[in-house]
Coordinates of C-alpha atoms and ligand atoms in Angstrom, one line a residue:
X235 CA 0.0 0.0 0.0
X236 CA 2.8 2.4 0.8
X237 CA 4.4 1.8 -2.5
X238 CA 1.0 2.6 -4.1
X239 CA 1.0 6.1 -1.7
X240 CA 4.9 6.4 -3.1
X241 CA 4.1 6.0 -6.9
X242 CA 1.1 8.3 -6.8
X243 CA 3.0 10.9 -5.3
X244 CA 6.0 10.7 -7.9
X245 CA 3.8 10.7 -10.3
X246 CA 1.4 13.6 -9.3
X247 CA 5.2 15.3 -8.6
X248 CA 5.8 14.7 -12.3
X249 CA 2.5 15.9 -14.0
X250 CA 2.7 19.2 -11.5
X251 CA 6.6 19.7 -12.9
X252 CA 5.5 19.1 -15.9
X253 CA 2.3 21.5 -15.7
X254 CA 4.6 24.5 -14.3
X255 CA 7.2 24.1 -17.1
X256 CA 4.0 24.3 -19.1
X257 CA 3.1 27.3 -17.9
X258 CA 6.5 29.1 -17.7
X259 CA 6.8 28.1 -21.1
X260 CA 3.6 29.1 -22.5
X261 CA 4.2 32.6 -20.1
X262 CA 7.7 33.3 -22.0
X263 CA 5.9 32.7 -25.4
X264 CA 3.3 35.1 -24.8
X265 CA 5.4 38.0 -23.7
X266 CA 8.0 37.1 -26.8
X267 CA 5.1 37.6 -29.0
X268 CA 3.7 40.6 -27.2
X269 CA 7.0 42.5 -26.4
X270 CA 9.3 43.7 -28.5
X271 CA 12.6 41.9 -27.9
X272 CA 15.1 44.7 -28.9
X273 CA 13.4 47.7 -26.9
X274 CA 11.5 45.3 -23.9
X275 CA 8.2 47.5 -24.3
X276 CA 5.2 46.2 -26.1
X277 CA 4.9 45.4 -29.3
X278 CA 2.0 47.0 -32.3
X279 CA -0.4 44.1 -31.7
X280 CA -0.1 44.1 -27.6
X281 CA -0.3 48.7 -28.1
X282 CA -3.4 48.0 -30.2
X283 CA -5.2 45.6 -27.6
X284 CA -4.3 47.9 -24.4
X285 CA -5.8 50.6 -26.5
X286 CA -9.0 48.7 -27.1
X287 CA -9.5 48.1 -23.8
X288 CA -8.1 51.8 -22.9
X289 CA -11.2 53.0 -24.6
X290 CA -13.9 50.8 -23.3
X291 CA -12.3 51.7 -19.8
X292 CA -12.5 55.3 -20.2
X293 CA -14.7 56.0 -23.0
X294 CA -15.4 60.0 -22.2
X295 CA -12.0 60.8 -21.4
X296 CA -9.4 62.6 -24.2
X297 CA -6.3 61.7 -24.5
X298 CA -3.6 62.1 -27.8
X299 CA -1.6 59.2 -29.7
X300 CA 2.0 60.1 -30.2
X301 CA 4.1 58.3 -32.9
X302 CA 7.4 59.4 -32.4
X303 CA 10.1 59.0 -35.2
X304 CA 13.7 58.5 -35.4
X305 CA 15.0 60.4 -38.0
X306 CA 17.9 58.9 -40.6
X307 CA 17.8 55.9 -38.4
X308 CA 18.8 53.4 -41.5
X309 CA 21.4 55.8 -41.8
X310 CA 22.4 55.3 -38.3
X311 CA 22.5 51.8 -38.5
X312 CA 24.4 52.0 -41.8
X313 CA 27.1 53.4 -40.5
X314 CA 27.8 52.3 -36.6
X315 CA 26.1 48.5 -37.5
X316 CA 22.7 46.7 -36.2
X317 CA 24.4 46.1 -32.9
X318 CA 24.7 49.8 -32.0
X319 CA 21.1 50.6 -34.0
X320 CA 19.3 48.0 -31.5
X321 CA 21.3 49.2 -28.1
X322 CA 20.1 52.7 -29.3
X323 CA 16.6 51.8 -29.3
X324 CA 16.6 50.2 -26.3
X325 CA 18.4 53.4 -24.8
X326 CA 15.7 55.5 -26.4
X327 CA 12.9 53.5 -24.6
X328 CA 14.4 53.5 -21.0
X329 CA 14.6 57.1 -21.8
X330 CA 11.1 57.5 -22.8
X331 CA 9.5 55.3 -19.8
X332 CA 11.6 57.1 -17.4
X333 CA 10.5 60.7 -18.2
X334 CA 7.0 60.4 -19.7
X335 CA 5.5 59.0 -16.8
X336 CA 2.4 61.0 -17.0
X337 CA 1.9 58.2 -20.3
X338 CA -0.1 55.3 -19.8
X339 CA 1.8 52.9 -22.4
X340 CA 4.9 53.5 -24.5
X341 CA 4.9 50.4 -27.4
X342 CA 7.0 50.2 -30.5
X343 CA 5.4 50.5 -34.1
X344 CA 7.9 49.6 -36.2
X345 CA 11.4 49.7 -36.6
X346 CA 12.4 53.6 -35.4
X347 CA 8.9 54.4 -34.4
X348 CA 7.8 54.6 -30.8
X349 CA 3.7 54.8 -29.7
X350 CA 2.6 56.3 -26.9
X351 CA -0.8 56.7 -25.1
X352 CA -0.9 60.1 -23.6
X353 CA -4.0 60.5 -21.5
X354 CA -5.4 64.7 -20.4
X355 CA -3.4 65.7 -23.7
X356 CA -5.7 67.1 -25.8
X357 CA -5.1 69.4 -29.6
X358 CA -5.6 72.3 -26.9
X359 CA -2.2 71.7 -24.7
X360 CA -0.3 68.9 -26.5
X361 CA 2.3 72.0 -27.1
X362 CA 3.7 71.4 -23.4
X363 CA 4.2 67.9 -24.2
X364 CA 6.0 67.9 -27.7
X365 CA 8.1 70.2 -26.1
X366 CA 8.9 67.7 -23.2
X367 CA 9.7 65.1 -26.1
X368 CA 12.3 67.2 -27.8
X369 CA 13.7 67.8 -24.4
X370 CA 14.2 64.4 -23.8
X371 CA 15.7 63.9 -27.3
X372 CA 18.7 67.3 -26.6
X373 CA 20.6 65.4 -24.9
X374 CA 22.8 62.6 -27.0
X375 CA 22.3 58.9 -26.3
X376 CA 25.9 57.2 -24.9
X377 CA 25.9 53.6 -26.5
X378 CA 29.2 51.8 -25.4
X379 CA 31.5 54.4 -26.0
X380 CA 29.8 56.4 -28.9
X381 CA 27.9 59.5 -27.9
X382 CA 25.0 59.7 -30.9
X383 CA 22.7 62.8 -31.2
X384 CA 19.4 62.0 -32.5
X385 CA 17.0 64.3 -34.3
X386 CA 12.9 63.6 -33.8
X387 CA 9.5 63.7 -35.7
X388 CA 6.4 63.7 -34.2
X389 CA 3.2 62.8 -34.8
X390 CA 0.2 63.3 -32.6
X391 CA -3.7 62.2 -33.2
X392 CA -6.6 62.7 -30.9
X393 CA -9.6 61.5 -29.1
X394 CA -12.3 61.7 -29.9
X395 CA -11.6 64.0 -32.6
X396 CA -9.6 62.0 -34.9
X397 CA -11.5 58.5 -34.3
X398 CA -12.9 56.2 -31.8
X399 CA -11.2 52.9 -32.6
X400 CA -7.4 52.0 -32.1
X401 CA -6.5 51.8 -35.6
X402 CA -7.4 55.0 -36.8
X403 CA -5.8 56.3 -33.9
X404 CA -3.0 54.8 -34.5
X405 CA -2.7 55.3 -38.2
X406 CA -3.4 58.6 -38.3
X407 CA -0.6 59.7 -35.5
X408 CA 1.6 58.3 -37.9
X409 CA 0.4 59.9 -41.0
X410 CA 0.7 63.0 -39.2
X411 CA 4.7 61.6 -38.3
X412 CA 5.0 61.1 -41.8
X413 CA 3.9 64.8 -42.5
X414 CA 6.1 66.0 -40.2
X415 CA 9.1 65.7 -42.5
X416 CA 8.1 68.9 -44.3
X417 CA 7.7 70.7 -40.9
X418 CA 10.6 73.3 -39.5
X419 CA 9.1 72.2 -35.7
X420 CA 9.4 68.3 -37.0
X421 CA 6.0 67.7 -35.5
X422 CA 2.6 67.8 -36.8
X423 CA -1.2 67.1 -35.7
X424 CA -3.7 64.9 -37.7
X425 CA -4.9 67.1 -40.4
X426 CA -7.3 65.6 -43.1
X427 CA -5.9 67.5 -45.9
X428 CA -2.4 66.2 -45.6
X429 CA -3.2 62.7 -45.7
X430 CA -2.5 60.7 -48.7
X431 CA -5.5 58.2 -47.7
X432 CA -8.1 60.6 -47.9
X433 CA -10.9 60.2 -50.6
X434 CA -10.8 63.8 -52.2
X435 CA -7.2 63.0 -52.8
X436 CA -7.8 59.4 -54.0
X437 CA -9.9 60.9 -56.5
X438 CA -7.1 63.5 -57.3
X439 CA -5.0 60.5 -58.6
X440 CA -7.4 59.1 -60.7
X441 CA -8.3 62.5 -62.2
X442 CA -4.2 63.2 -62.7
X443 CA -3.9 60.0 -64.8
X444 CA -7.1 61.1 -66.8
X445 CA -6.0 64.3 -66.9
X446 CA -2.5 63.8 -68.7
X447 CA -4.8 61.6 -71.8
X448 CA -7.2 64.8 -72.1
X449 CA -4.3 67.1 -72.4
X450 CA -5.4 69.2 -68.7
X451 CA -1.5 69.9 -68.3
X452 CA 0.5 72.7 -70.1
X453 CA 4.4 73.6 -69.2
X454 CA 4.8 77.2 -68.2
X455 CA 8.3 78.7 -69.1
X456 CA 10.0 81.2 -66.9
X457 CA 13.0 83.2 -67.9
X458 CA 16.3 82.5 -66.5
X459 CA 18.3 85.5 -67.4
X460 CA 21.9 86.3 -68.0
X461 CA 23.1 89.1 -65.8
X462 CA 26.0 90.1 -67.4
X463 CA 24.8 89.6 -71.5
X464 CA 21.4 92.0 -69.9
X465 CA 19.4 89.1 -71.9
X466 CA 17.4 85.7 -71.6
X467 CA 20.0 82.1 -72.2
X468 CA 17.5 79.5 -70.4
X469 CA 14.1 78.9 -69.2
X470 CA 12.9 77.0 -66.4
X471 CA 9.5 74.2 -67.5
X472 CA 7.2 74.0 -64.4
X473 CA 4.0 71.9 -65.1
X474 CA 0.7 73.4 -64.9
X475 CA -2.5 71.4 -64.4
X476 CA -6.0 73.0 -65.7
X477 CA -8.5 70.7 -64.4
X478 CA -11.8 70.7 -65.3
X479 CA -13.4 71.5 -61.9
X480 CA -11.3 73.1 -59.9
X481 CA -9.3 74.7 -62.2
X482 CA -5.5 75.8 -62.3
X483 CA -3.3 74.0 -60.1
X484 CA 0.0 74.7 -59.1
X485 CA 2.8 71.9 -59.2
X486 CA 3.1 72.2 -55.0
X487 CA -0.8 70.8 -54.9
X488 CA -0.1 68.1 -57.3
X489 CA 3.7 67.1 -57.2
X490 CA 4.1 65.5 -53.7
X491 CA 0.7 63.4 -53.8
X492 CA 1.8 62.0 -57.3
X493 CA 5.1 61.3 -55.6
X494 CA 3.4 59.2 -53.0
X495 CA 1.3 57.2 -55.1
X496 CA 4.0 56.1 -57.4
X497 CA 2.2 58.8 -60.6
X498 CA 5.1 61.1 -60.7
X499 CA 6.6 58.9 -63.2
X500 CA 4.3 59.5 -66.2
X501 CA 4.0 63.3 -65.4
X502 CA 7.8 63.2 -65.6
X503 CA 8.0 61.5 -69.0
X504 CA 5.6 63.7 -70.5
X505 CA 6.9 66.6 -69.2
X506 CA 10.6 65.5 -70.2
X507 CA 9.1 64.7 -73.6
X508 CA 7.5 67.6 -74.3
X509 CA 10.4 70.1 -72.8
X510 CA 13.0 68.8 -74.8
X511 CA 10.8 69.1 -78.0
X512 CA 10.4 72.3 -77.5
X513 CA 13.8 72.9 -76.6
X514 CA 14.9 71.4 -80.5
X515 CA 12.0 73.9 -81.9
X516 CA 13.9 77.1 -80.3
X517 CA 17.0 75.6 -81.4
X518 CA 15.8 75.3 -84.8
X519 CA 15.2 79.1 -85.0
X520 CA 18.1 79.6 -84.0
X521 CA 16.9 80.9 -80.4
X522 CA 19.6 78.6 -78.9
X523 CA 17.3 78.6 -75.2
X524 CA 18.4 76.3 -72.8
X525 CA 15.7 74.2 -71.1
X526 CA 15.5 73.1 -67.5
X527 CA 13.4 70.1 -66.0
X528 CA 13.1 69.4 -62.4
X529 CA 13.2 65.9 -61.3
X530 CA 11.9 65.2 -58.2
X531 CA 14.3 62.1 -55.9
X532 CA 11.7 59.8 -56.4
X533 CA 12.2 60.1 -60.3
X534 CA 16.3 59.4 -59.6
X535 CA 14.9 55.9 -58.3
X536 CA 13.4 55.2 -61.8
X537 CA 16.6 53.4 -63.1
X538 CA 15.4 53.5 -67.0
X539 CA 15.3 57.5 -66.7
X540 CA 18.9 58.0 -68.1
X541 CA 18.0 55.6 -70.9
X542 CA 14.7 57.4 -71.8
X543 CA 16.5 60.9 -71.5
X544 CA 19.4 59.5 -74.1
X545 CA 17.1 58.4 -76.4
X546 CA 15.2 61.3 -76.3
X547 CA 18.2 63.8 -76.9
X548 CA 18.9 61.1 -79.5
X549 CA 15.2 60.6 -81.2
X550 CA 14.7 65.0 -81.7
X551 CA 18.4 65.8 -81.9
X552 CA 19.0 67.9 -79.1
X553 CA 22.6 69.2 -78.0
X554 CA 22.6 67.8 -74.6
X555 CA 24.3 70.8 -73.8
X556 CA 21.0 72.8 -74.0
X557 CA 19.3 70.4 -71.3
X558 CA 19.4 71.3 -67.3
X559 CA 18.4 69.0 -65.0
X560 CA 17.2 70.6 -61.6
X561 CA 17.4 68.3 -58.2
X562 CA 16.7 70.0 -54.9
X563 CA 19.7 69.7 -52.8
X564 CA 17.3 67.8 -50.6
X565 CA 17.1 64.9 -52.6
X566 CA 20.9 64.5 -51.8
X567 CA 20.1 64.3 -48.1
X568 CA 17.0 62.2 -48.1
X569 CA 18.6 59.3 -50.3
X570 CA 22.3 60.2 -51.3
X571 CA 23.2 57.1 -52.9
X572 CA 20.3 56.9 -54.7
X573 CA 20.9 60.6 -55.4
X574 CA 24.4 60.5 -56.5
X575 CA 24.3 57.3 -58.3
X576 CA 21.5 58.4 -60.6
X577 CA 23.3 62.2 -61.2
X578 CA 26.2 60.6 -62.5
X579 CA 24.6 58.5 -65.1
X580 CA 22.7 61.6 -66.2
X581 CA 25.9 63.5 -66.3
X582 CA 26.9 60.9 -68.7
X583 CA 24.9 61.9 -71.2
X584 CA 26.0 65.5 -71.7
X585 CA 23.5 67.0 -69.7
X586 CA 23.8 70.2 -67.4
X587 CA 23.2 69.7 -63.4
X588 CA 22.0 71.9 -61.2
X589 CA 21.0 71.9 -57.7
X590 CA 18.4 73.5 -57.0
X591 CA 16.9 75.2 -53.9
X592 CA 20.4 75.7 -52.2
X593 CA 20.6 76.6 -49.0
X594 CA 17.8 75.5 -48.0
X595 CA 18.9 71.1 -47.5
X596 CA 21.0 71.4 -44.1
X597 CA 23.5 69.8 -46.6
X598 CA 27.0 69.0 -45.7
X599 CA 28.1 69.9 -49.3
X600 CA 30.2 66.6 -49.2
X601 CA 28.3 65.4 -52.8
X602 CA 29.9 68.8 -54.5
X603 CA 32.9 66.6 -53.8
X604 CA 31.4 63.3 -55.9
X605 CA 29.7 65.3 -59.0
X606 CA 30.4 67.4 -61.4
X607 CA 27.5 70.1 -61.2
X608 CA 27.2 72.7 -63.3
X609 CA 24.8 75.1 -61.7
X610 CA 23.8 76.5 -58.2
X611 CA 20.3 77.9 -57.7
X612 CA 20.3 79.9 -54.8
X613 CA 16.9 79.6 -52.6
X614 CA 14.5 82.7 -53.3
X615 CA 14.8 83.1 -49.2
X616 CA 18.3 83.8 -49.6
X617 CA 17.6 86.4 -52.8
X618 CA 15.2 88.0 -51.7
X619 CA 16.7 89.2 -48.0
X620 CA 20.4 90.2 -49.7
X621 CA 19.2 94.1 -49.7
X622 CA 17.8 93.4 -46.4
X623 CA 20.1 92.1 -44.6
X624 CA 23.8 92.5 -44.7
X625 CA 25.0 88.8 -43.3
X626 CA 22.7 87.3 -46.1
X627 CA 24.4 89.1 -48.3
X628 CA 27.7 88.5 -47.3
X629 CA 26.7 84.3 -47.4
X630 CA 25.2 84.9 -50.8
X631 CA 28.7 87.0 -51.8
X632 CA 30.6 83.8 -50.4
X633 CA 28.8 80.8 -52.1
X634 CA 28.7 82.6 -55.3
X635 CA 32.4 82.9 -55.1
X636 CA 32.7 79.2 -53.3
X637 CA 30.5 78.0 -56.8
X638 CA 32.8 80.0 -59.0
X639 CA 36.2 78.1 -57.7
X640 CA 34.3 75.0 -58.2
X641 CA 33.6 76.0 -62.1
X642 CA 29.7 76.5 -61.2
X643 CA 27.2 78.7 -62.5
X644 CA 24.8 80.6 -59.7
X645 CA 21.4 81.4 -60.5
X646 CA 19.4 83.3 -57.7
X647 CA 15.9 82.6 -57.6
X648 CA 13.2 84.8 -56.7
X649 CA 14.5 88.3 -57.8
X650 CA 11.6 90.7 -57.3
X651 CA 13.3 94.3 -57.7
X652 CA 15.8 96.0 -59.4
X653 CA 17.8 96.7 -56.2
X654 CA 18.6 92.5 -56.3
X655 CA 19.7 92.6 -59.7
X656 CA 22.3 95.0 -59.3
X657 CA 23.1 93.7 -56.0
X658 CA 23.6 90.3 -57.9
X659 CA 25.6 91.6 -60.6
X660 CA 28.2 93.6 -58.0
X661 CA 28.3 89.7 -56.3
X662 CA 29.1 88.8 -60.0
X663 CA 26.1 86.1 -60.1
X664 CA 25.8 84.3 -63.0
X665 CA 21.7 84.9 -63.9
X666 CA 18.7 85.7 -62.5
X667 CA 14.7 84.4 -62.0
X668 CA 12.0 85.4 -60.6
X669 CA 9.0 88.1 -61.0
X670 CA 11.1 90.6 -61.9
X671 CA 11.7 89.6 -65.4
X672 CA 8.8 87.4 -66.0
X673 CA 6.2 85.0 -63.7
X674 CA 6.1 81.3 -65.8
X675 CA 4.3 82.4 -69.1
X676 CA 2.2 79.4 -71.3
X677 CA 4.3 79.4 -74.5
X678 CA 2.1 81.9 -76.0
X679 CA 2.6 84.7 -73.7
X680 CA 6.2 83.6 -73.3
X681 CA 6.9 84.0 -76.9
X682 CA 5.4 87.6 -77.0
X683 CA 7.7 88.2 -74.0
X684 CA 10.3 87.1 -75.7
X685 CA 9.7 89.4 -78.3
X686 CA 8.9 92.7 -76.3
X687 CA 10.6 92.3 -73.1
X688 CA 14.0 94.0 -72.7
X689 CA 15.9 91.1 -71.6
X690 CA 13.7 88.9 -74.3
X691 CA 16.5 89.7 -77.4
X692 CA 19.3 86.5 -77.7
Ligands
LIG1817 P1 11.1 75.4 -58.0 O1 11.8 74.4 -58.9 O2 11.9 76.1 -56.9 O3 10.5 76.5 -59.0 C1 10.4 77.8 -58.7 C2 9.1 78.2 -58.1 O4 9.2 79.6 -57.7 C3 8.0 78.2 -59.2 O5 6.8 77.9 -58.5 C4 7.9 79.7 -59.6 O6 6.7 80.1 -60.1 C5 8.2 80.4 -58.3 N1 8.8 81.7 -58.5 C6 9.5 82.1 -59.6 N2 9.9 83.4 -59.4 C7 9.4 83.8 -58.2 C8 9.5 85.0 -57.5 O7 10.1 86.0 -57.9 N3 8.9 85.0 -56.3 C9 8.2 83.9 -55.8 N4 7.7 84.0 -54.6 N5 8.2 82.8 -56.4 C10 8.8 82.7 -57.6 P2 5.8 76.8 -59.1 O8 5.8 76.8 -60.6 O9 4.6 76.9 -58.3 O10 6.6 75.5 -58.7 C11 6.7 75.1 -57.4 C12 7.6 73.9 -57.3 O11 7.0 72.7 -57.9 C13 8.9 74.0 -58.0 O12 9.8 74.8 -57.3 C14 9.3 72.6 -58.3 O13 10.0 72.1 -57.1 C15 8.0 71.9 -58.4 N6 7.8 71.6 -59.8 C16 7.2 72.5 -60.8 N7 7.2 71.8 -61.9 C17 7.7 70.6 -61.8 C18 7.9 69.5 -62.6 O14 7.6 69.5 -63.8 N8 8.4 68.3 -62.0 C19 8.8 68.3 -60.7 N9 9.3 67.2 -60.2 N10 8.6 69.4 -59.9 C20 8.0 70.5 -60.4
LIG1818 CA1 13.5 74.3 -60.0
LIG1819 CA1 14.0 76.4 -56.5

């Protein structure tokens, strides 16, 4: 009998054992899949459900979703490797937990982007805590023995306002991250109009691919003008859109949706298509104008662009030498391998570079180093302050003559007066653009300008 007792309880001993390891086991599975294991907080699906039940909890009181950004972080990891990368995000969530205790959960979205539920912060006072976050973020993070300053973008949604589910919540605090990029403060709130998803713009995108069959879109030309000849060498192309119903757009209301949804491409075709033509017409006359074309970054991801570009110069026998392609200096920061990569090919064919909008990219100049560039267009920002203000001046004065060693043209943008020009001709800039000599003119009214205007004679 006492052997009976004996064997029962070693095997009740076992199946307990073998229950707990069960449970352990199950207990470490379910926090691996509902914690992230690089940052220990809790992953999207686990930030989702304590949302859920956030808002069945408490469903009359406001509170804001924050997605907050690293900024360059596959950069970051590029250069001081994946081990760094993932001790720096796991830095940058102690830091969080530890100083946004007012927040009710901190999760991670994706790979550099943090959630966090922020309860009382409302689109009325969510100023005192963005400004909390960037304090957090001004002091470098110390990961083994490098120190590594990191730059932010925020993103904020609210309740009730914005939704009353987790996933719009969610979503749209990271729409409003990804609209943040354009913004000086790096943050933005939820707005309707600058998200992609929304239906007036889906309809947009439809009407944009319609539009470019029914001939809606026209180039404008705008005169880029030779300060020391006194006369017109160039023009600048910038795409008009006359749509049916709501009537002339300008490129800024168009350009960046097309970019997101992939239609840039076509509009970029066309437009190279038709400038160059156009370009060989004025040649033929004996006008001898050269033609600019901006290209936006995400056109220097289309690899077959160089190609199309060749055998257009080849197909209406253009001297490449009469083409300018315009890139903002800010497509050299947002992808500069992609950037320079594609630059040089186009360089190959005998085209004319120019960067466009300098000044204005935070850039560290270091791809003037890698490419031959032809051309400098100052920022209308700088331009139009040189009679202002002296130390604008004096930097415009400097990077004309910086351009100048470096065998570079300068145009300035945005010349409004005839105090700039002269201004701009004592700096010995190259030419000029803006209101002053002409707004973009449709072909019609640009020809007529061309043939009244005093800086119109070639
Ligand atoms: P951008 O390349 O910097 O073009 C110059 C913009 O400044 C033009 O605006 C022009 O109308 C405006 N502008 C010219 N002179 C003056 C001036 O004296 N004062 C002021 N305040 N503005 C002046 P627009 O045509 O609305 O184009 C805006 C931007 O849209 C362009 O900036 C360019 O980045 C983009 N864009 C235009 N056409 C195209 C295109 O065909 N393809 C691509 N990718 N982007 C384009
Ligand atoms: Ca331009
Ligand atoms: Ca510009």
């Amino acid at each position: 009998m006492s052997d009976c007792i004996a064997i029962f309880l070693i095997a009740s001993s076992i199946l307990l054992l073998g229950l707990l390891g069960g449970f352990f086991f199950y207990k470490k599975l379910l926090v691996q899949s509902t914690y992230d294991a690089v940052t220990e907080l809790p992953n999207r699906i686990n930030f989702f459900n304590a949302l859920t039940q956030h808002l069945l909890k408490y469903p009359t009181m406001p509170f804001a979703i924050i997605a907050i950004g690293i900024d360059r972080f596959p950069q970051i990891n590029q250069a001081l490797g994946y081990q760094i990368g993932d001790r720096l995000l796991n830095h940058v969530a102690q830091r969080l937990k530890a100083n946004l205790n007012e927040a009710s959960m901190i999760g991670r979205l994706a790979s550099n982007v943090f959630i966090v539920l922020a309860p009382e912060v409302t689109n009325q006072n969510f100023k005192k805590y963005y400004e909390k976050i960037m304090e957090i973020f001004s002091q470098p993070f110390s990961v083994y023995t490098v120190n590594i300053d990191l730059d932010v973008l925020i993103g904020f949604s609210f309740y009730p306002t914005d939704g009353n589910a987790a996933a719009p919540l969610i979503q749209k605090a990271d729409l409003a991250l990804y609209a943040a990029r354009h913004s000086v403060d790096r943050f933005e709130c939820y707005q309707e109009n600058k998200d992609p998803h929304h239906r007036n713009k889906i309809s947009l995108m439809s009407e944009l691919r319609e539009g470019l069959t029914q001939n809606e879109f026209q180039i404008f030309y705008q005169p880029k003008v030779n300060l020391n000849k006194g006369h017109i060498t160039q023009v600048e192309a910038l795409i008009r859109w006359f749509h049916p119903t709501r009537g002339e757009m300008s490129p800024d209301s168009f350009i960046p949706l097309a970019e997101e949804t992939g239609h840039l491409k076509n509009l970029t075709l066309w437009l190279l298509e038709n400038g160059i033509k156009q370009c060989r017409l004025w040649e033929e006359q004996k006008l001898s104008l050269g033609v600019s074309i901006n290209l936006s970054v995400k056109d220097l991801l289309n690899k077959k662009l160089p190609i199309y570009i060749g055998s257009l110069i080849k197909e209406h026998k253009l001297d490449p030498t009469l083409l300018t392609l315009e890139i903002t200096e800010s497509a050299f920061m947002r992808e500069p391998h992609v950037a320079i990569d594609a630059t040089r090919k186009l360089i190959q064919l005998g085209v004319n570079l120019s960067i466009d909008d300098f000044g204005t990219g935070y850039s560290s100049l270091s791809y003037l180093k890698k490419l031959p560039v032809n051309e400098l267009k100052l920022d209308k920002s700088f331009t139009q302050d040189i009679v202002h203000t002296e130390r604008v001046a004096q930097i415009v004065q400097s990077t004309i003559r910086m351009a100048h060693t470096l065998g570079m043209t300068v145009v300035a943008e945005g010349v409004s007066d005839e105090k700039t020009v002269n201004l701009l001709k004592h700096f010995s800039c190259d030419l000029g653009q803006g209101y002053y000599f002409s707004q973009p003119l449709s072909i019609k009214d640009f020809e007529a300008w061309l043939a009244t205007s005093p800086w119109g004679k070639t």
